[in-house]
Short mmCIF file of C-alpha atoms in Angstrom, two decimals:
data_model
loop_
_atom_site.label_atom_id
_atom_site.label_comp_id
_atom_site.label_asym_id
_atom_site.label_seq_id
_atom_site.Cartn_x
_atom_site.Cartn_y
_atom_site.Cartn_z
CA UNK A 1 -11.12 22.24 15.85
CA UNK A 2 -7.87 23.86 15.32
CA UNK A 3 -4.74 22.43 16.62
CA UNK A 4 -2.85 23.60 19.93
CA UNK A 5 0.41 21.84 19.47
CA UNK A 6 3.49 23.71 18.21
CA UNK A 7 5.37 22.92 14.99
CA UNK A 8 8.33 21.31 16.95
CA UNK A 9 5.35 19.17 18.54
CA UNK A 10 3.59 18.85 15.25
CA UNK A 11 6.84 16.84 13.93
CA UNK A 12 7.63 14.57 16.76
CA UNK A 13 3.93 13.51 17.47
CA UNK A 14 4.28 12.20 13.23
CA UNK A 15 7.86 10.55 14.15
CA UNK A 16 7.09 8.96 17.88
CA UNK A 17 3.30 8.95 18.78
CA UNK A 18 1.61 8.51 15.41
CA UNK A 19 4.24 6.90 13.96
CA UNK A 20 2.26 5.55 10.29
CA UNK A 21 4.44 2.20 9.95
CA UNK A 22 5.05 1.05 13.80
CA UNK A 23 2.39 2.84 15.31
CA UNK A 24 -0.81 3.00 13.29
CA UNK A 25 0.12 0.05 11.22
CA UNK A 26 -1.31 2.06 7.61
CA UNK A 27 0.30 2.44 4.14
CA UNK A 28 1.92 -1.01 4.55
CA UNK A 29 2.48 -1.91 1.23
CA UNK A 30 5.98 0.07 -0.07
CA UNK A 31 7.43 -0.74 3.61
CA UNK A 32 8.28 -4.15 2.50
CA UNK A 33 8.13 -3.72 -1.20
CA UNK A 34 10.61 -1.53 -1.29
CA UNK A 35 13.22 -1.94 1.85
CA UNK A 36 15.01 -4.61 -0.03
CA UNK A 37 17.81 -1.42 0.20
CA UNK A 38 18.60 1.06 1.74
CA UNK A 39 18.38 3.35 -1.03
CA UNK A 40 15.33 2.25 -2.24
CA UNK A 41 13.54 2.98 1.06
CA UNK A 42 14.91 6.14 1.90
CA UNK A 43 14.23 7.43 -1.99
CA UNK A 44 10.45 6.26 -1.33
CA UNK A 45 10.59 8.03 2.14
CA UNK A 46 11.17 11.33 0.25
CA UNK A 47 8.93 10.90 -2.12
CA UNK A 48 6.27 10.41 0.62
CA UNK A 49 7.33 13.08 2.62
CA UNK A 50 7.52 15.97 -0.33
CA UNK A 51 3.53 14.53 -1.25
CA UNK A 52 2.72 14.11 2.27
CA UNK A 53 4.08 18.17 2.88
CA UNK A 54 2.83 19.31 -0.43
CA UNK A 55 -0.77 17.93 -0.04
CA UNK A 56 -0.96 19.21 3.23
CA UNK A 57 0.11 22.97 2.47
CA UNK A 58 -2.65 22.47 -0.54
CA UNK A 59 -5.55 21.58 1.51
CA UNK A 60 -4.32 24.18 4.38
CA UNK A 61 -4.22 27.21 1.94
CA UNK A 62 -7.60 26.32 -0.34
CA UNK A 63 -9.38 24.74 2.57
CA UNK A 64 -11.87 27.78 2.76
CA UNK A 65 -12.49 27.72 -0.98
CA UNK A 66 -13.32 23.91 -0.84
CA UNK A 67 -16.82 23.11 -0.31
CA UNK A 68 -17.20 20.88 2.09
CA UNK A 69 -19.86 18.38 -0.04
CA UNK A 70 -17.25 17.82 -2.67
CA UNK A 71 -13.94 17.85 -0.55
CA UNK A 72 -12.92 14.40 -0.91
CA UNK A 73 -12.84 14.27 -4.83
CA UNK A 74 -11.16 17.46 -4.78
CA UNK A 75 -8.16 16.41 -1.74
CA UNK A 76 -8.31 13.39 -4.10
CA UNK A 77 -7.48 15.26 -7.54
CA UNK A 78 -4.67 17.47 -5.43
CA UNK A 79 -3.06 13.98 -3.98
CA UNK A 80 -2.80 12.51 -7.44
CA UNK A 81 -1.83 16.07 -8.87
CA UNK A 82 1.11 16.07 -6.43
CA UNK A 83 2.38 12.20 -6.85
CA UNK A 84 2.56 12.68 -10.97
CA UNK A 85 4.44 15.88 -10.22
CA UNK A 86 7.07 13.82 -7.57
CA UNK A 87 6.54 10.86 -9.72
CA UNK A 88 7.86 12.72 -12.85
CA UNK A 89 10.54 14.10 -10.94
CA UNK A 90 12.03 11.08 -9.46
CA UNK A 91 11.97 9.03 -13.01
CA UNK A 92 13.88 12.08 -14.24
CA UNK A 93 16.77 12.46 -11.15
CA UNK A 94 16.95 8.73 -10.01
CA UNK A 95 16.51 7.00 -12.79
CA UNK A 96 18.03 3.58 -10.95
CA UNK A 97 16.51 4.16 -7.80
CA UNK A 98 12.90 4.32 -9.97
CA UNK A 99 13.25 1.30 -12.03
CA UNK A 100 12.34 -1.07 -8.90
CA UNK A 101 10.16 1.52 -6.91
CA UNK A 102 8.66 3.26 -9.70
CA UNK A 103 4.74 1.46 -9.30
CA UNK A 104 4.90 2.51 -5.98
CA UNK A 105 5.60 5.63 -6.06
CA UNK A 106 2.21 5.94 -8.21
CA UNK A 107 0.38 4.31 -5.80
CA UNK A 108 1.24 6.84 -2.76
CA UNK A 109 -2.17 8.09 -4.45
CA UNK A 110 -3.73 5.58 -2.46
CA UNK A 111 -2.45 6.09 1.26
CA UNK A 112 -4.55 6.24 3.93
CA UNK A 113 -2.29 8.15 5.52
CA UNK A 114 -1.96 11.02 3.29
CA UNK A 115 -6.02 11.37 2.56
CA UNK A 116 -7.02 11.10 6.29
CA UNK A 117 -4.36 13.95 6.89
CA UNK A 118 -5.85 16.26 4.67
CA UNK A 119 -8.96 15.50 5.89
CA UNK A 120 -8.52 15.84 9.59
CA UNK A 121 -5.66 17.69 10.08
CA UNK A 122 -5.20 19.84 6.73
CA UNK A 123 -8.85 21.03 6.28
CA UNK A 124 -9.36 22.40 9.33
CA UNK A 125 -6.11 24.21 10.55
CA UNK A 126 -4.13 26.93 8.97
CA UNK A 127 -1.49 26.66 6.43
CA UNK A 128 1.87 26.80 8.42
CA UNK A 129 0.56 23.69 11.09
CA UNK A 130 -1.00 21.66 7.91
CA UNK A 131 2.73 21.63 6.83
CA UNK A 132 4.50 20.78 10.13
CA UNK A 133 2.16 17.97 10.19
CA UNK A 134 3.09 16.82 6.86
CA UNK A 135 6.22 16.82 7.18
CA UNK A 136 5.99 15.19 10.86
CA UNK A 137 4.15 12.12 9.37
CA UNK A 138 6.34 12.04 6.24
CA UNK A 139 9.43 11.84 8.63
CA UNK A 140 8.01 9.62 10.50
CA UNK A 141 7.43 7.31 7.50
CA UNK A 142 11.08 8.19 6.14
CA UNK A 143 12.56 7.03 9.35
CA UNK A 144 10.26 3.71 9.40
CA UNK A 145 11.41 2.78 5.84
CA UNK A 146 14.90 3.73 6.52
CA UNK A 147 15.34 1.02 10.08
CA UNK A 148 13.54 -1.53 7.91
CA UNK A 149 15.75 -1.46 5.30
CA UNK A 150 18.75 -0.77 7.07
CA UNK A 151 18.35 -4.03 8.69
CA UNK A 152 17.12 -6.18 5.66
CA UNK A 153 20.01 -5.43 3.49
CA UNK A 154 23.18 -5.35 6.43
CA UNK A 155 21.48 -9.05 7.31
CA UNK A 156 20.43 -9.83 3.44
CA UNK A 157 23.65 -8.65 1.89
CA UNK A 158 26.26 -7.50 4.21
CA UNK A 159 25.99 -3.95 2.69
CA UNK A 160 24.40 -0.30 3.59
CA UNK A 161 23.15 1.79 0.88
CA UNK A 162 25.84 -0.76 -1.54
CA UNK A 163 28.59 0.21 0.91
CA UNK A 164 30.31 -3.53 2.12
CA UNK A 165 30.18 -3.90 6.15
CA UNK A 166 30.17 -6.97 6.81
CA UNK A 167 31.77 -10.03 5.20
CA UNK A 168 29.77 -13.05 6.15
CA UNK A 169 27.68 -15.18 4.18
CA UNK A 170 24.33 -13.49 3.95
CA UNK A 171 21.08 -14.24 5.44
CA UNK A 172 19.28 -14.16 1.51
CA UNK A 173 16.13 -14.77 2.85
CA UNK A 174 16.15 -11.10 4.25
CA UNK A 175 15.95 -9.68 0.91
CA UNK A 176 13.41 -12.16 -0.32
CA UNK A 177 10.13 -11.22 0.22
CA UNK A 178 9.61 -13.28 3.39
CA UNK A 179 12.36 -11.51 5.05
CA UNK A 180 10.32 -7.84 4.82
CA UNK A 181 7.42 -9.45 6.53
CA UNK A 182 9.55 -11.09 9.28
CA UNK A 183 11.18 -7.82 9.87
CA UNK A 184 8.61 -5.32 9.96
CA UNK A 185 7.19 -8.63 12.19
CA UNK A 186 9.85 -8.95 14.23
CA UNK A 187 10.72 -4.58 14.13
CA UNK A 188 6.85 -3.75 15.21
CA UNK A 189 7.20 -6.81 18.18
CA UNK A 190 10.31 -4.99 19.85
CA UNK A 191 9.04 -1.92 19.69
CA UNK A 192 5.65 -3.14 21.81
CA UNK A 193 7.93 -4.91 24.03
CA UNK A 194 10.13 -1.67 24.31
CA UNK A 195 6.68 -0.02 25.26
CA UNK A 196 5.50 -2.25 27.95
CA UNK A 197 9.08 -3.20 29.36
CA UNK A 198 9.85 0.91 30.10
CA UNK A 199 6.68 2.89 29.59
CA UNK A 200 4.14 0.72 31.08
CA UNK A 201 1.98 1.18 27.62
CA UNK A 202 -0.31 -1.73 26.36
CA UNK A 203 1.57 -1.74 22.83
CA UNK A 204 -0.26 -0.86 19.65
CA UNK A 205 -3.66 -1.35 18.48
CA UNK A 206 -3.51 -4.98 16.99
CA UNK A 207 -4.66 -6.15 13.78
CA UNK A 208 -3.89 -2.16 11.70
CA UNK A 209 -6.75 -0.07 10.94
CA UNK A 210 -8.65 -0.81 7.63
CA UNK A 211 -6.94 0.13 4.21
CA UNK B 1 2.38 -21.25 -28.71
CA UNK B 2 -1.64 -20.68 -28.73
CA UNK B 3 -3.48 -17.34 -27.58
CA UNK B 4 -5.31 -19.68 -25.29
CA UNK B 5 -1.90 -21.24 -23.38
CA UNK B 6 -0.59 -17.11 -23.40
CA UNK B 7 -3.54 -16.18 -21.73
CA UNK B 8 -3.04 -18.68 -18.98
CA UNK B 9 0.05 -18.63 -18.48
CA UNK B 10 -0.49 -14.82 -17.40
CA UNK B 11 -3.17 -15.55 -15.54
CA UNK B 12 -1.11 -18.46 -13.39
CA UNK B 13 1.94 -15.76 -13.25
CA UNK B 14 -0.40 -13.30 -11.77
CA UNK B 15 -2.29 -15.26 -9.19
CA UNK B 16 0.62 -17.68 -8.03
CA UNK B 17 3.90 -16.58 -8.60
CA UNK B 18 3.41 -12.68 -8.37
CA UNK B 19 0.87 -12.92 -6.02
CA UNK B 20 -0.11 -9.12 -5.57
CA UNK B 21 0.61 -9.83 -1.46
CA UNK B 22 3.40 -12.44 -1.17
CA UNK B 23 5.50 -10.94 -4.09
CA UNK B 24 4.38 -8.12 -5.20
CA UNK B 25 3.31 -6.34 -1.73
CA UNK B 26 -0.09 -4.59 -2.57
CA UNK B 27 -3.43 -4.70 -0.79
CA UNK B 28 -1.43 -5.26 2.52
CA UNK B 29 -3.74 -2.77 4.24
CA UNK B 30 -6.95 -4.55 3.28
CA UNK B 31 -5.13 -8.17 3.92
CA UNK B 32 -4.07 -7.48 7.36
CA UNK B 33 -7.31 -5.58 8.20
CA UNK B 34 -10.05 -7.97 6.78
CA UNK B 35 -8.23 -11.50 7.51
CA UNK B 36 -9.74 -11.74 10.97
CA UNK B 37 -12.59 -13.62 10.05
CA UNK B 38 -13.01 -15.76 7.22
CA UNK B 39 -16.56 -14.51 6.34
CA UNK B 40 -15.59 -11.24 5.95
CA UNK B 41 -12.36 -12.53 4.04
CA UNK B 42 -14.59 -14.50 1.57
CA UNK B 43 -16.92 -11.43 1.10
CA UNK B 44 -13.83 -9.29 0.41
CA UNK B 45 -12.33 -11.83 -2.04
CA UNK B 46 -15.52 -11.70 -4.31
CA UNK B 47 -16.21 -8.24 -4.39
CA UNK B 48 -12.44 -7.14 -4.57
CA UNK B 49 -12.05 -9.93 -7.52
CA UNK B 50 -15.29 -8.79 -9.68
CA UNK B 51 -13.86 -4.96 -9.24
CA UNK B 52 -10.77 -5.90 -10.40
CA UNK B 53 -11.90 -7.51 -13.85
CA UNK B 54 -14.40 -4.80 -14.67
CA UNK B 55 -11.93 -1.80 -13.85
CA UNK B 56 -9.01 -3.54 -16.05
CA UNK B 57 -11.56 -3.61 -18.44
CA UNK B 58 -12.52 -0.22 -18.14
CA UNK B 59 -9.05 1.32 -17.94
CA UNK B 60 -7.93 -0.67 -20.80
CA UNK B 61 -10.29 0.78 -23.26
CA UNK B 62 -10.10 4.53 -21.87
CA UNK B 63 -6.15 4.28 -22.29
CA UNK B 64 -6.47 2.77 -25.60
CA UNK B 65 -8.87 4.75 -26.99
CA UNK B 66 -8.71 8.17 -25.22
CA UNK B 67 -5.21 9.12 -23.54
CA UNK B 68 -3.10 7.30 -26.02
CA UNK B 69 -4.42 8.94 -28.96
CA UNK B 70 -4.13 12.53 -27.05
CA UNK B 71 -0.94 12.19 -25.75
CA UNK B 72 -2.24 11.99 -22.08
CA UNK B 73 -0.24 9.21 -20.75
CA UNK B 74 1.32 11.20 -17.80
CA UNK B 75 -2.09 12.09 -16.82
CA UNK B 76 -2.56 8.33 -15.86
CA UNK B 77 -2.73 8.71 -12.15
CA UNK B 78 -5.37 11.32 -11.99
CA UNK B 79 -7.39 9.74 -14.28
CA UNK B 80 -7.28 5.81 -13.33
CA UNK B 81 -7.82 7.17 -9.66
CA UNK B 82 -10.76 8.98 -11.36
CA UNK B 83 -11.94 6.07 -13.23
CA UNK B 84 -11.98 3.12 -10.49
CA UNK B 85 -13.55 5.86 -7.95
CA UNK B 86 -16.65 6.29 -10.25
CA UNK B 87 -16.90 3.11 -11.46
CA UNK B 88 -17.43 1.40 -7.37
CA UNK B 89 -19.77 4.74 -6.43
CA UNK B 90 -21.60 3.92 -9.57
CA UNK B 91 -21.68 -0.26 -8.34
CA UNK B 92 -22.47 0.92 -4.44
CA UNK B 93 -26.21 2.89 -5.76
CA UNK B 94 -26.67 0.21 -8.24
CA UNK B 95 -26.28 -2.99 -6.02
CA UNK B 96 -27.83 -0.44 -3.53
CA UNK B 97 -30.95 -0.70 -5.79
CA UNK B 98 -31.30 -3.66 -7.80
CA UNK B 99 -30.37 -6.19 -5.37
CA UNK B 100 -30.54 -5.26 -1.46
CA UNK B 101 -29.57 -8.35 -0.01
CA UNK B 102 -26.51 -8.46 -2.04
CA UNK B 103 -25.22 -4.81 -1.41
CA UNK B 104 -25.99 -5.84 2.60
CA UNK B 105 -23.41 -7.99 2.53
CA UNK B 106 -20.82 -7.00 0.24
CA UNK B 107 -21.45 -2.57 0.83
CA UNK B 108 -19.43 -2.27 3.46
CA UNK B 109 -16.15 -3.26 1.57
CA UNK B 110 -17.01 -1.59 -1.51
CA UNK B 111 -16.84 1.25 0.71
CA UNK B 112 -12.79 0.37 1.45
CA UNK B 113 -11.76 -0.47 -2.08
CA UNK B 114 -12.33 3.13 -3.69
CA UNK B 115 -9.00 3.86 -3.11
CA UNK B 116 -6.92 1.34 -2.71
CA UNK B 117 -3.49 0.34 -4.04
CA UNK B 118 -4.18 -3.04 -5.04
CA UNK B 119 -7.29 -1.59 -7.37
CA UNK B 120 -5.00 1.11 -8.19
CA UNK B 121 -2.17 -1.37 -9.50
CA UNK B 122 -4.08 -3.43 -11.97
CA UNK B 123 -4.58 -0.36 -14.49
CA UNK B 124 -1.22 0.71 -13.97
CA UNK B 125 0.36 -2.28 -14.40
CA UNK B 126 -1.64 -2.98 -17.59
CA UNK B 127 -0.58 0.07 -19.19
CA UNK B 128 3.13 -0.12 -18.09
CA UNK B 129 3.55 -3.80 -19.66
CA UNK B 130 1.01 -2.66 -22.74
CA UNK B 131 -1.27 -5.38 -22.41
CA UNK B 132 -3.64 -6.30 -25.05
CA UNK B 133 -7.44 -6.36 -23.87
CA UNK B 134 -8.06 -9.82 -23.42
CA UNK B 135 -4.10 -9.80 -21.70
CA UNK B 136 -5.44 -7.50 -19.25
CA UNK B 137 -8.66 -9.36 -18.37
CA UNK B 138 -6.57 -11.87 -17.74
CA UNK B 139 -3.93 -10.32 -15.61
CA UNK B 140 -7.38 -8.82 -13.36
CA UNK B 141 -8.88 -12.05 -13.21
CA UNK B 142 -5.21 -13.72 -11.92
CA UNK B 143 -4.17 -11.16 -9.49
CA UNK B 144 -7.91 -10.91 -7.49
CA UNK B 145 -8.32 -14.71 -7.32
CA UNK B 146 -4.52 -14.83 -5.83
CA UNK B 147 -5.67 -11.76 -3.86
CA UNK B 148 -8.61 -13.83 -2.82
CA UNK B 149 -6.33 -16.94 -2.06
CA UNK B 150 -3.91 -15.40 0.00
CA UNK B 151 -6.91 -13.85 1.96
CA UNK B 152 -8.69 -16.70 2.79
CA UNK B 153 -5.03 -18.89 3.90
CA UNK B 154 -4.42 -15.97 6.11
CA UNK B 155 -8.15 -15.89 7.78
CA UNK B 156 -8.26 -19.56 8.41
CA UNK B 157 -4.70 -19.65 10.16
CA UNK B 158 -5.63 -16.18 11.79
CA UNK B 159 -8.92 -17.90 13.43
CA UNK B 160 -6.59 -20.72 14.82
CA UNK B 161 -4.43 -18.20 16.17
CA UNK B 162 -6.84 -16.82 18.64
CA UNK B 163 -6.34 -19.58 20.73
CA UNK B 164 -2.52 -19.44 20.48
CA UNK B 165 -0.29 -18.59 23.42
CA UNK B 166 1.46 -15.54 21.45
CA UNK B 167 3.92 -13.99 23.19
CA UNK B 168 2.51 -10.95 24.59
CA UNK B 169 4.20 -7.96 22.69
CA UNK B 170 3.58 -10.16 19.28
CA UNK B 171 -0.10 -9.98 19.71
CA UNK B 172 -1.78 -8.86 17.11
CA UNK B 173 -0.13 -7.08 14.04
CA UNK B 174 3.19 -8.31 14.68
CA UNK B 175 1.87 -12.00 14.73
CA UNK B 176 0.21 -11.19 11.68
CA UNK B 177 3.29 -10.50 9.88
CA UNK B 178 5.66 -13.11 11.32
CA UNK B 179 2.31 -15.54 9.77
CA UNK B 180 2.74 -13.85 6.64
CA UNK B 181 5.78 -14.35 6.01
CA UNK B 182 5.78 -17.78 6.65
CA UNK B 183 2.95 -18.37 4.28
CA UNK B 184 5.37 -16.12 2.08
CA UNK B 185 8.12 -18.34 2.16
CA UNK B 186 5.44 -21.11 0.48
CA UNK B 187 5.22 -18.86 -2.07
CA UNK B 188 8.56 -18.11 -2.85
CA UNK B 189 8.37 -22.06 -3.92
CA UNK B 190 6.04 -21.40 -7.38
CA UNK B 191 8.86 -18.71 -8.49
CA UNK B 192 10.33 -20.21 -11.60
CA UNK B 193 7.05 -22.51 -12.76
CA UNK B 194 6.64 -20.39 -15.67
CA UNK B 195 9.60 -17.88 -17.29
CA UNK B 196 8.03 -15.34 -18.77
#
């Protein structure tokens, strides 16, 4: 069941169409955790898209040594062979940047979206498209984090990636907690009403997938 | 100040004030995905809370007592990924077997919680703050009854929602969130009941 799209096709179907944050509503949990910033979220965007890309090469170039009886323990022990490899790296580059993010990071070992890649993309087409595809849905992802945060911080503190904008009095609540829920809320609402206003779609699936 | 009142006082910080959804963000998956219905939010709550104790337990004593020693702490990923992924295949055959009625209704979410980043977290956390073993049982216990509390708020207001006029492009997820955050905001209220 090889794939027929082309790598440019490959990239925008992980930015636009599949789209893990707005689209498929998976791998939730660092979208708000860590889009207090700018920073923050794009720093966790890369780190998803080098695993993302990385485990996706992986399972494309071994996938005919894998047996397919033990293939999930195995795409399992490559994921979390990959994160402590990005996870190193980032606590040695960003050191600031992995003092609030850092438990995340770890847990990219647990996204849905990366294992159900490997599995149904990565496994069964060649190398070269197994890394388009990563890198489409890790874009996808870094651009997702990167709106969020964008417009938690300019509303929460009047700055972009620590830069001053704005002088007003901020809106604090936006970098409380509450203010990542009502903005991916609020972000994932426009973008349905986007849909149905000028494409004549029926939004996305409601209620997210499970885990 | 006793061992007792310590104890406690972690397990009130967990569950209440860094509630692992409201605060600390984990386990969103699961919560928006299960919170339909409270039945299956209740059966989630148990089984995610007794996995949560036993694999705190479990990591605790394999990072005291075996990567510690060896120098494997930068292993901890791979092998706390390992660890909580044997220990619920080893709880799915032996519910499966010793008590049918139970594994009918609680099997289908052990099958979601193999990997999952609120499982995942407990462990890590643990060995990050270098919890003692009772500290951790504690901290396990905390964060999957506030796991289980935030689940169950969510399903009951998520069952009155059905009949809500939601705006149309809200339905579903996004109402989910904009609820969440709300009950959120509640939350933000316990920060500051206990400085740890």
């Amino acid at each position: 069941m090889a794939t027929d799209m082309t790598n440019w096709q490959l990239i925008k179907n992980g930015i636009f169409a599949e789209n893990t944050i707005f689209k498929l509503a998976i791998s939730l949990c660092p979208a708000i955790a860590v889009t207090n910033s700018v920073k923050n979220g794009f720093f966790m965007g890369v780190a998803v898209l080098a695993v993302q890309t990385l485990v996706n090469g992986t399972v494309g170039a071994l996938r005919n040594y894998i047996h397919p009886r033990i293939r999930i323990p195995i795409f399992m022990l490559i994921i979390s062979g990959w994160v402590s490899v990005i996870d190193m790296t980032m606590a040695a580059f960003v050191r600031d940047v992995y003092r609030e993010v850092g438990l995340y990071i770890e847990l990219i070992v647990a996204f849905a979206s990366i294992l159900a890649h490997a599995e149904t993309f990565a496994s069964k087409n060649k190398t070269v498209p197994s890394i388009f595809d990563g890198i489409g849905m890790g874009t996808g992802f870094l651009v997702a984090l990167v709106i969020i945060s964008f417009f938690r911080e300019l509303l929460g503190k009047g700055t972009v990636w620590n830069f001053p904008i704005v002088h007003f009095k901020p809106m604090l609540i936006m970098i409380l907690p509450t203010g990542g829920f009502i903005a991916v809320g609020f972000l994932i609402g426009f973008f349905n009403w986007i849909e149905m206003r000028f494409f004549g779609g029926k939004g996305a699936t409601s209620g997210g997938g499970h885990h | 100040m006793g061992e007792f009142s310590k104890l406690f006082e972690l397990f009130l910080a967990a569950s209440l004030i860094n509630n692992f959804v409201f605060t600390r963000f984990l386990g969103l998956c699961i919560f928006f995905g299960v919170s339909k219905k409270m039945e299956t939010a209740v059966g989630m709550s148990v089984t995610f809370t007794a996995v949560m104790v036993i694999s705190a337990a479990l990591s605790w004593l394999i990072w005291t007592y075996a990567m510690v020693p060896l120098g494997l702490q930068f292993l901890k990923i791979v092998v706390f990924i390992g660890v909580v992924a044997a220990f619920v295949q080893a709880s799915d055959t032996i519910l499966r077997k010793i008590s049918p009625g139970l594994y009918y209704k609680l099997g289908v979410y052990l099958a979601l919680i193999a990997t999952n980043c609120i499982i995942l977290a407990v462990p890590l956390i643990n060995a990050g703050e270098h919890y003692s073993f009772l500290e951790s049982l504690a901290f396990g216990l905390g964060s999957g009854l506030g796991f289980a509390l935030a689940l169950i708020i969510m399903a009951s207001i998520r069952e009155r929602l059905e009949l809500a006029q939601v705006p149309r492009p809200f339905r579903g997820t996004a109402m989910a969130f904009v609820t969440a955050a709300l009950i959120a905001l509640a939350f933000t209220g316990f920060s500051g009941l206990i400085t740890l």
